[in-house]
Amino acid sequence: MKKVYLQSLCNIIFAFCLIGILEEASAQGIPINSSPNVIGSGARAIGMGGAFIAIADDATSASWNPGGLTQLERPEFSMVYSYKYIGEDFESSTHPELKEDYSIDFSQLNYMSFVYPFRRTIKGRNLVLSLNYQAKYDFDRELDFFYRDMSALALGNVLGLHSQVNYKQSGQLASLSPAFGFELTDRLSVGLVLNLWNQSILSNNEWTVDQEEYRTFRTNGQTTRASFSHTVIRKKYKNFEGTNVTLGALYRLGERWQIGFVYNSKFTADVDYEEWWAITRGLGVPGFYYSKRPLKYTFPSSFGVGLAYRFPNDKLTLSFDITRREWDQFVVHDPENRNFMMRKRSGISNLPTAWSPHDPTYTLRLGMEYLFFNPNKPRRAFLPSIRAGLFYDPEPASNRPARWFGLGKGDGSVDNYYGITLGAGCLIKNRVNIDVAYVYRWGDDVRQDTFQLVGTDADVDQHMFYLSTVIYF
């Protein structure tokens, strides 16, 4: 009897030692990864599935292809507002308790610009200048889930971890972007956008991560006060500062065909990072940790090409785009991190870059626009239009395979997402244009990187609404 009692006592002591080790190793429990989403601009372009590189003939041209700015003939002011709902339905073969629906919705100013054309400048060519505000990346995400894990101890005893986690990530990155387009020939126009990412110019250019976790360790189903812990983590990324350029060209193949090219350069931005940890244990002394250090974020380059055809009746336009983005270039540089393996890590999976390759993504977009135009009445008080589009829009992922000891090195293959769009607009008295667009985007069995657990993925549904207005002077 005494021997059994001593063995049980030793086992309990061992369990509490293990608890302390686990807490020191990771007070967060499950690591949660959340990479930014690239945002499009303008209800008209979005309504066409985002296939706008070879069209780019409105005030959002600086976002899609600045080479199209020369098509604008009058001063314009534009504003775009967006609303988004994002739902995630996780499933896990190893942690069925994670099966839950998570969602978040938010709205924001998506785009704003002022355009001023100069007619007949050098050799009679058009020159157009614009100043643009562009929301480029979203960070918003919320998860509220229960998680448990079991570990076998000596003498058949079992240590169980029960954890309730509340996670919230919020913020965005936007740029202030002066741009110009110039007509080189009757057929060829080029443009350039200087994207200024600077929090001193745009005060909301920052993001935060808040995570709260309640953890309880149970030995053979028994819970004691000493086994409880409460962890609060806050991470803040601010003073984001960097610069990159967007180059564009638009070539008119004839009266009906246009081809467009756009290139967004890679850039590295400076970020001030702050991290707070507060840990309260059941019978222990509360712990507090604070760190402040500089980071550098390298954002990837992209290249796109588009083709558009306008039918002879000038009512129907079809367009097609393909864009390649180099996600291996998305890297976080953290030279002062105490873990030297994490000093250069993927911005997608938050793993060391050597462990987390990422294939480039190829986005395919197909769109159409139909104008209810009557050639016999060139001047009308109202000119309505409708739009629709389809797209394949994959997201980068590491796709690490399951092994008997956990997850291995990923092959970098992407997560597949698809979408459909619908849109409508109306030009009122040739002075005001109002456009609306709806986007449904979905992905099945994606986001394996979120929790980095074997056999865990999600089905994602996104609903987005855009409202644009353009005022012509």
Coordinates of C-alpha atoms in Angstrom, one line a residue:
M1 CA 0.0 0.0 0.0
K2 CA 2.8 2.3 0.9
K3 CA 4.7 1.5 -2.3
V4 CA 1.6 2.3 -4.4
Y5 CA 1.1 5.6 -2.5
L6 CA 4.8 6.6 -3.1
Q7 CA 4.5 5.7 -6.8
S8 CA 1.4 7.8 -7.1
L9 CA 3.0 10.7 -5.3
C10 CA 6.1 10.5 -7.5
N11 CA 3.8 10.4 -10.6
I12 CA 1.9 13.5 -9.4
I13 CA 5.2 15.3 -8.8
F14 CA 6.4 14.3 -12.2
A15 CA 3.2 15.6 -13.7
F16 CA 3.5 19.0 -12.1
C17 CA 7.1 19.2 -13.3
L18 CA 5.9 18.4 -16.8
I19 CA 3.3 21.1 -16.5
G20 CA 6.0 23.6 -15.7
I21 CA 8.1 22.5 -18.6
L22 CA 5.1 22.7 -21.0
E23 CA 4.3 26.2 -19.8
E24 CA 7.8 27.4 -20.2
A25 CA 8.0 25.8 -23.7
S26 CA 4.8 27.4 -25.0
A27 CA 2.4 29.4 -22.9
Q28 CA 0.3 29.9 -26.1
G29 CA -0.8 26.2 -26.5
I30 CA -1.6 25.9 -30.1
P31 CA 0.3 28.3 -32.4
I32 CA -2.1 30.2 -34.7
N33 CA -1.0 31.5 -38.1
S34 CA -2.9 34.2 -40.0
S35 CA -1.4 35.7 -43.1
P36 CA -2.8 38.8 -44.8
N37 CA -5.2 38.7 -47.8
V38 CA -4.6 40.7 -50.9
I39 CA -7.5 43.1 -51.6
G40 CA -8.9 44.3 -54.9
S41 CA -10.3 47.8 -55.5
G42 CA -13.5 49.1 -57.1
A43 CA -17.0 47.7 -57.4
R44 CA -16.9 47.8 -61.2
A45 CA -13.6 45.8 -61.5
I46 CA -14.6 43.4 -58.8
G47 CA -18.0 42.8 -60.4
M48 CA -16.1 41.6 -63.5
G49 CA -14.2 39.0 -61.4
G50 CA -11.2 41.3 -61.1
A51 CA -10.3 40.8 -64.8
F52 CA -9.4 44.5 -65.3
I53 CA -5.8 44.7 -66.3
A54 CA -6.6 45.1 -70.0
I55 CA -9.5 47.5 -69.3
A56 CA -8.4 49.9 -66.5
D57 CA -10.5 52.8 -67.8
D58 CA -11.8 54.2 -64.6
A59 CA -10.5 56.0 -61.5
T60 CA -9.3 52.7 -59.9
S61 CA -6.8 52.2 -62.8
A62 CA -3.8 52.9 -60.5
S63 CA -4.8 49.7 -58.6
W64 CA -5.0 47.4 -61.6
N65 CA -2.9 48.9 -64.4
P66 CA -1.7 52.6 -64.3
G67 CA -1.1 52.3 -68.1
G68 CA -4.9 52.7 -68.5
L69 CA -5.0 56.1 -66.8
T70 CA -4.6 57.9 -70.2
Q71 CA -8.1 56.7 -71.1
L72 CA -9.6 59.1 -68.5
E73 CA -10.7 62.3 -70.2
R74 CA -12.2 64.3 -67.3
P75 CA -11.2 65.1 -63.7
E76 CA -12.7 62.4 -61.4
F77 CA -13.2 61.7 -57.7
S78 CA -13.9 58.2 -56.6
M79 CA -14.6 56.3 -53.4
V80 CA -15.1 52.6 -52.7
Y81 CA -16.5 51.0 -49.6
S82 CA -16.4 47.3 -48.8
Y83 CA -18.1 44.9 -46.4
K84 CA -16.7 41.3 -45.8
Y85 CA -17.9 38.2 -44.1
I86 CA -15.4 35.4 -43.6
G87 CA -16.4 32.0 -42.3
E88 CA -14.2 29.0 -41.4
D89 CA -15.4 25.5 -40.6
F90 CA -12.6 23.5 -39.2
E91 CA -12.3 19.7 -39.0
S92 CA -9.6 17.6 -37.4
S93 CA -9.1 13.8 -37.3
T94 CA -6.7 14.1 -34.4
H95 CA -8.6 16.8 -32.4
P96 CA -12.3 16.4 -33.1
E97 CA -13.1 19.0 -30.4
L98 CA -11.8 21.7 -32.9
K99 CA -14.8 21.1 -35.2
E100 CA -16.4 24.4 -35.0
D101 CA -17.6 27.3 -37.2
Y102 CA -15.7 30.6 -36.8
S103 CA -16.6 33.8 -38.5
I104 CA -15.8 37.5 -38.6
D105 CA -17.3 40.5 -40.5
F106 CA -15.9 44.0 -41.0
S107 CA -16.1 47.0 -43.3
Q108 CA -13.6 49.5 -44.5
L109 CA -12.8 52.3 -46.9
N110 CA -11.4 50.2 -49.8
Y111 CA -10.2 52.9 -52.2
M112 CA -10.3 56.7 -52.8
S113 CA -8.7 58.7 -55.6
F114 CA -8.6 62.0 -57.5
V115 CA -7.7 62.0 -61.1
Y116 CA -6.7 65.0 -63.3
P117 CA -6.0 64.6 -67.0
F118 CA -3.8 67.0 -69.1
R119 CA -4.8 66.8 -72.7
R120 CA -2.3 67.2 -75.6
T121 CA 1.0 67.7 -73.7
I122 CA 4.3 66.5 -75.2
K123 CA 3.8 66.0 -79.0
G124 CA 0.0 66.1 -78.3
R125 CA 0.0 63.1 -76.0
N126 CA -2.2 62.6 -73.0
L127 CA -0.8 62.8 -69.5
V128 CA -3.0 61.9 -66.5
L129 CA -2.1 62.3 -62.8
S130 CA -3.8 60.8 -59.8
L131 CA -3.6 60.5 -56.1
N132 CA -4.9 57.3 -54.6
Y133 CA -5.6 55.7 -51.2
Q134 CA -5.5 51.9 -51.5
A135 CA -6.3 49.3 -48.9
K136 CA -4.0 46.4 -49.9
Y137 CA -3.9 43.8 -47.1
D138 CA -6.5 42.6 -44.4
F139 CA -5.4 41.1 -41.1
D140 CA -8.8 40.6 -39.5
R141 CA -9.6 37.2 -38.0
E142 CA -11.3 35.8 -34.9
L143 CA -11.2 32.3 -33.4
D144 CA -12.7 31.1 -30.1
F145 CA -12.1 27.4 -29.6
F146 CA -11.6 24.5 -27.1
Y147 CA -8.6 22.3 -27.4
R148 CA -7.4 19.2 -25.4
D149 CA -4.4 16.9 -25.5
M150 CA -3.4 13.7 -23.6
S151 CA 0.0 12.4 -22.5
A152 CA 0.8 9.0 -21.0
L153 CA 2.8 8.9 -17.7
A154 CA 4.4 6.1 -15.8
L155 CA 2.3 3.4 -14.1
G156 CA -0.6 3.9 -16.5
N157 CA -1.4 7.4 -15.4
V158 CA -2.5 10.1 -17.9
L159 CA -1.9 13.8 -18.0
G160 CA -4.5 15.8 -19.8
L161 CA -4.4 19.4 -21.1
H162 CA -7.7 21.3 -21.5
S163 CA -7.5 24.7 -23.0
Q164 CA -9.9 27.5 -24.0
V165 CA -8.4 29.9 -26.5
N166 CA -9.7 33.3 -27.6
Y167 CA -7.8 34.7 -30.6
K168 CA -8.3 38.0 -32.4
Q169 CA -6.2 39.6 -35.1
S170 CA -7.1 43.0 -36.5
G171 CA -5.7 45.7 -38.7
Q172 CA -4.8 46.5 -42.3
L173 CA -2.1 47.9 -44.5
A174 CA -2.8 50.6 -47.0
S175 CA -0.8 52.9 -49.2
L176 CA -0.9 56.5 -50.4
S177 CA -0.1 56.2 -54.0
P178 CA 0.6 59.1 -56.4
A179 CA 0.4 57.9 -60.0
F180 CA 0.7 59.0 -63.6
G181 CA -0.1 57.6 -67.0
F182 CA 1.4 58.8 -70.3
E183 CA 0.4 58.1 -73.9
L184 CA 3.6 57.1 -75.8
T185 CA 1.9 56.5 -79.1
D186 CA -1.7 56.2 -80.4
R187 CA -1.7 52.6 -79.4
L188 CA 0.7 52.3 -76.4
S189 CA 0.3 53.9 -72.9
V190 CA 2.4 53.4 -69.8
G191 CA 2.0 54.3 -66.2
L192 CA 3.7 54.3 -62.8
V193 CA 2.5 54.2 -59.2
L194 CA 4.6 55.1 -56.2
N195 CA 3.2 53.2 -53.2
L196 CA 4.1 55.0 -49.9
W197 CA 3.6 52.7 -46.9
N198 CA 4.1 55.0 -44.0
Q199 CA 2.2 55.2 -40.7
S200 CA 3.1 58.9 -40.4
I201 CA 0.9 59.4 -43.5
L202 CA -1.8 56.8 -42.8
S203 CA -2.2 56.5 -39.1
N204 CA -4.2 53.2 -39.2
N205 CA -1.3 51.3 -40.9
E206 CA -0.8 48.8 -38.1
W207 CA -2.1 45.5 -36.8
T208 CA -2.5 43.7 -33.5
V209 CA -2.9 40.1 -32.2
D210 CA -4.7 39.4 -29.0
Q211 CA -4.8 35.9 -27.5
E212 CA -6.2 34.8 -24.2
E213 CA -5.9 31.2 -23.0
Y214 CA -7.3 29.3 -20.0
R215 CA -5.4 26.1 -19.4
T216 CA -6.1 23.2 -16.9
F217 CA -3.9 20.1 -16.5
R218 CA -5.6 17.0 -15.2
T219 CA -3.9 13.9 -13.8
N220 CA -6.1 10.8 -14.2
G221 CA -9.0 13.2 -14.5
Q222 CA -8.3 15.0 -11.3
T223 CA -8.0 18.8 -11.3
T224 CA -6.3 20.9 -8.6
R225 CA -5.9 24.6 -8.2
A226 CA -2.2 24.3 -8.9
S227 CA -2.8 23.0 -12.4
F228 CA -4.7 26.1 -13.6
S229 CA -3.1 28.9 -15.7
H230 CA -4.3 32.0 -17.4
T231 CA -2.2 33.5 -20.2
V232 CA -2.8 36.9 -22.0
I233 CA -0.7 37.7 -25.0
R234 CA -0.8 40.9 -27.0
K235 CA 1.4 41.6 -30.1
K236 CA 1.4 44.9 -31.8
Y237 CA 3.0 45.8 -35.2
K238 CA 3.2 49.6 -35.8
N239 CA 5.2 52.3 -37.6
F240 CA 5.2 50.3 -40.8
E241 CA 7.3 52.1 -43.4
G242 CA 8.3 51.0 -46.9
T243 CA 8.0 52.0 -50.6
N244 CA 7.4 50.0 -53.8
V245 CA 6.3 50.8 -57.4
T246 CA 3.6 49.5 -59.8
L247 CA 4.5 49.6 -63.5
G248 CA 1.8 49.2 -66.1
A249 CA 1.3 49.3 -69.9
L250 CA -1.8 49.1 -72.1
Y251 CA -1.5 48.4 -75.8
R252 CA -4.4 48.7 -78.3
L253 CA -4.2 45.9 -80.8
G254 CA -7.0 47.4 -82.9
E255 CA -10.4 48.8 -82.4
R256 CA -11.6 45.8 -80.4
W257 CA -8.7 44.2 -78.7
Q258 CA -6.5 45.5 -75.8
I259 CA -3.7 43.8 -73.9
G260 CA -2.4 45.0 -70.6
F261 CA 0.7 44.3 -68.4
V262 CA 1.3 45.2 -64.8
Y263 CA 4.2 44.6 -62.4
N264 CA 4.3 45.2 -58.6
S265 CA 7.8 45.3 -57.2
K266 CA 9.0 43.4 -54.1
F267 CA 9.8 45.6 -51.1
T268 CA 11.0 45.4 -47.6
A269 CA 9.3 47.5 -44.9
D270 CA 10.5 48.4 -41.3
V271 CA 8.1 47.5 -38.5
D272 CA 8.2 48.2 -34.7
Y273 CA 7.1 45.1 -32.8
E274 CA 6.0 45.0 -29.2
E275 CA 4.9 41.9 -27.3
W276 CA 3.3 41.5 -23.9
W277 CA 2.8 38.3 -22.0
A278 CA 1.0 37.9 -18.6
I279 CA 0.8 34.5 -17.0
T280 CA -1.1 33.6 -13.9
R281 CA -0.7 30.2 -12.4
G282 CA -3.0 28.6 -9.8
L283 CA -0.4 28.5 -6.9
G284 CA 2.5 30.1 -8.5
V285 CA 3.9 33.7 -8.8
P286 CA 2.4 35.6 -11.7
G287 CA 4.8 36.1 -14.6
F288 CA 5.1 39.0 -17.0
Y289 CA 7.2 39.4 -20.1
Y290 CA 7.7 42.4 -22.4
S291 CA 9.8 42.6 -25.6
K292 CA 10.2 45.5 -28.1
R293 CA 12.4 45.1 -31.2
P294 CA 12.5 46.0 -34.9
L295 CA 11.3 43.7 -37.6
K296 CA 11.5 43.8 -41.4
Y297 CA 8.8 42.4 -43.6
T298 CA 9.6 41.6 -47.2
F299 CA 6.5 41.5 -49.4
P300 CA 6.4 39.6 -52.7
S301 CA 6.5 40.9 -56.2
S302 CA 3.8 40.0 -58.8
F303 CA 3.3 40.2 -62.5
G304 CA 0.0 40.1 -64.5
V305 CA -1.2 40.2 -68.0
G306 CA -4.7 40.8 -69.3
L307 CA -6.6 40.6 -72.6
A308 CA -9.9 42.3 -73.4
Y309 CA -12.3 42.3 -76.4
R310 CA -15.1 44.8 -77.0
F311 CA -17.8 43.5 -79.4
P312 CA -18.7 45.6 -82.4
N313 CA -22.0 46.9 -80.9
D314 CA -20.0 48.4 -78.0
K315 CA -22.3 46.8 -75.5
L316 CA -20.5 43.7 -74.5
T317 CA -16.8 43.5 -73.2
L318 CA -15.0 40.2 -72.3
S319 CA -11.8 40.2 -70.3
F320 CA -9.3 37.6 -69.0
D321 CA -6.4 38.1 -66.6
I322 CA -3.6 35.9 -65.2
T323 CA -1.3 37.0 -62.3
R324 CA 1.7 35.4 -60.7
R325 CA 2.8 36.2 -57.2
E326 CA 6.1 35.1 -55.7
W327 CA 5.2 34.0 -52.1
D328 CA 8.6 32.6 -51.3
Q329 CA 9.6 36.3 -51.1
F330 CA 7.2 36.9 -48.2
V331 CA 9.7 36.8 -45.3
V332 CA 9.8 38.1 -41.7
H333 CA 13.2 39.2 -40.6
D334 CA 13.6 39.1 -36.8
P335 CA 17.3 39.5 -36.1
E336 CA 16.9 40.0 -32.3
N337 CA 14.7 36.9 -31.7
R338 CA 16.0 34.7 -28.9
N339 CA 15.3 31.6 -31.0
F340 CA 17.9 31.9 -33.8
M341 CA 15.8 29.5 -36.0
M342 CA 13.0 32.1 -36.0
R343 CA 15.1 35.0 -37.1
K344 CA 14.1 34.5 -40.7
R345 CA 10.7 32.9 -41.1
S346 CA 7.9 32.6 -43.6
G347 CA 5.2 35.3 -43.5
I348 CA 2.6 32.6 -44.3
S349 CA 3.3 29.8 -41.9
N350 CA 5.5 31.6 -39.3
L351 CA 8.0 28.7 -39.7
P352 CA 11.7 29.0 -40.5
T353 CA 12.0 29.6 -44.3
A354 CA 14.0 26.4 -44.8
W355 CA 11.1 24.4 -43.4
S356 CA 8.3 26.3 -45.3
P357 CA 8.7 26.6 -49.0
H358 CA 5.8 28.3 -50.9
D359 CA 5.0 27.8 -54.6
P360 CA 4.0 31.0 -56.5
T361 CA 0.3 31.4 -57.0
Y362 CA -1.4 31.9 -60.4
T363 CA -4.7 33.8 -60.3
L364 CA -7.0 33.4 -63.2
R365 CA -9.9 35.8 -63.8
L366 CA -12.6 36.0 -66.4
G367 CA -15.2 38.8 -66.6
M368 CA -17.8 40.4 -68.7
E369 CA -19.6 43.8 -68.8
Y370 CA -22.8 44.6 -70.7
L371 CA -23.9 48.2 -71.3
F372 CA -27.5 49.0 -72.0
F373 CA -26.4 51.4 -74.7
N374 CA -28.7 52.7 -77.5
P375 CA -26.6 54.0 -80.4
N376 CA -29.6 56.0 -81.6
K377 CA -29.7 57.9 -78.3
P378 CA -26.0 58.8 -77.5
R379 CA -27.2 61.2 -74.7
R380 CA -29.2 59.5 -72.0
A381 CA -30.0 60.5 -68.4
F382 CA -29.2 57.0 -67.2
L383 CA -26.9 54.4 -68.6
P384 CA -27.2 51.1 -66.7
S385 CA -24.8 48.1 -66.9
I386 CA -24.4 44.6 -65.5
R387 CA -21.3 42.5 -64.9
A388 CA -20.3 39.0 -63.9
G389 CA -17.1 37.1 -63.4
L390 CA -15.4 33.8 -62.4
F391 CA -12.0 33.4 -60.9
Y392 CA -9.5 30.9 -59.5
D393 CA -7.6 32.6 -56.7
P394 CA -5.3 30.2 -54.7
E395 CA -3.6 31.1 -51.5
P396 CA -0.1 30.2 -50.5
A397 CA 0.4 27.3 -48.0
S398 CA 3.2 25.0 -46.9
N399 CA 1.0 21.9 -47.0
R400 CA 3.2 19.9 -44.5
P401 CA 2.5 16.2 -44.7
A402 CA 1.5 14.1 -41.6
R403 CA 4.1 11.8 -40.1
W404 CA 4.0 9.5 -37.2
F405 CA 5.8 12.1 -35.0
G406 CA 3.8 15.1 -36.3
L407 CA 4.1 17.3 -39.4
G408 CA 7.0 17.2 -41.8
K409 CA 8.5 19.7 -44.2
G410 CA 5.9 21.0 -46.6
D411 CA 6.0 20.9 -50.4
G412 CA 4.7 24.4 -50.7
S413 CA 1.7 23.5 -52.8
V414 CA -1.1 26.1 -52.7
D415 CA -4.6 26.1 -51.2
N416 CA -7.3 26.2 -54.0
Y417 CA -10.0 28.9 -53.8
Y418 CA -12.6 29.7 -56.4
G419 CA -15.1 32.5 -56.8
I420 CA -18.0 34.1 -58.7
T421 CA -19.0 37.7 -58.9
L422 CA -22.0 39.8 -59.9
G423 CA -22.2 43.5 -60.4
A424 CA -24.3 46.4 -61.6
G425 CA -23.9 50.1 -62.2
C426 CA -25.5 53.2 -63.5
L427 CA -24.1 56.4 -65.0
I428 CA -26.4 59.3 -64.0
K429 CA -26.5 62.3 -66.4
N430 CA -22.9 61.7 -67.4
R431 CA -21.9 63.1 -64.0
V432 CA -22.1 60.4 -61.3
N433 CA -21.5 56.7 -61.6
I434 CA -22.7 54.3 -58.9
D435 CA -21.5 50.6 -58.9
V436 CA -22.2 47.7 -56.7
A437 CA -20.6 44.2 -56.6
Y438 CA -21.0 40.9 -54.8
V439 CA -18.3 38.3 -54.4
Y440 CA -18.6 34.7 -53.2
R441 CA -15.2 33.0 -52.7
W442 CA -14.7 29.5 -51.2
G443 CA -12.1 26.9 -50.5
D444 CA -12.4 23.3 -49.3
D445 CA -9.9 21.4 -47.2
V446 CA -7.6 24.5 -46.8
R447 CA -5.8 26.3 -44.1
Q448 CA -3.8 23.4 -42.7
D449 CA -1.2 25.9 -41.6
T450 CA -3.6 27.6 -39.1
F451 CA -3.1 25.2 -36.1
Q452 CA -0.2 23.2 -37.5
L453 CA -1.8 20.0 -36.4
V454 CA -2.0 16.6 -38.2
G455 CA -5.3 16.0 -40.1
T456 CA -6.7 19.5 -39.5
D457 CA -8.1 21.8 -42.2
A458 CA -11.0 24.0 -42.9
D459 CA -13.8 24.8 -45.4
V460 CA -13.8 28.6 -46.0
D461 CA -16.7 30.7 -47.3
Q462 CA -16.3 34.4 -47.9
H463 CA -19.0 36.9 -48.9
M464 CA -18.0 40.4 -50.0
F465 CA -19.9 43.5 -51.0
Y466 CA -18.5 46.6 -52.7
L467 CA -20.1 50.0 -53.3
S468 CA -18.4 52.6 -55.5
T469 CA -19.1 56.1 -56.6
V470 CA -17.3 58.2 -59.2
I471 CA -18.0 61.9 -59.7
Y472 CA -17.0 63.5 -63.0
F473 CA -16.1 67.3 -63.1

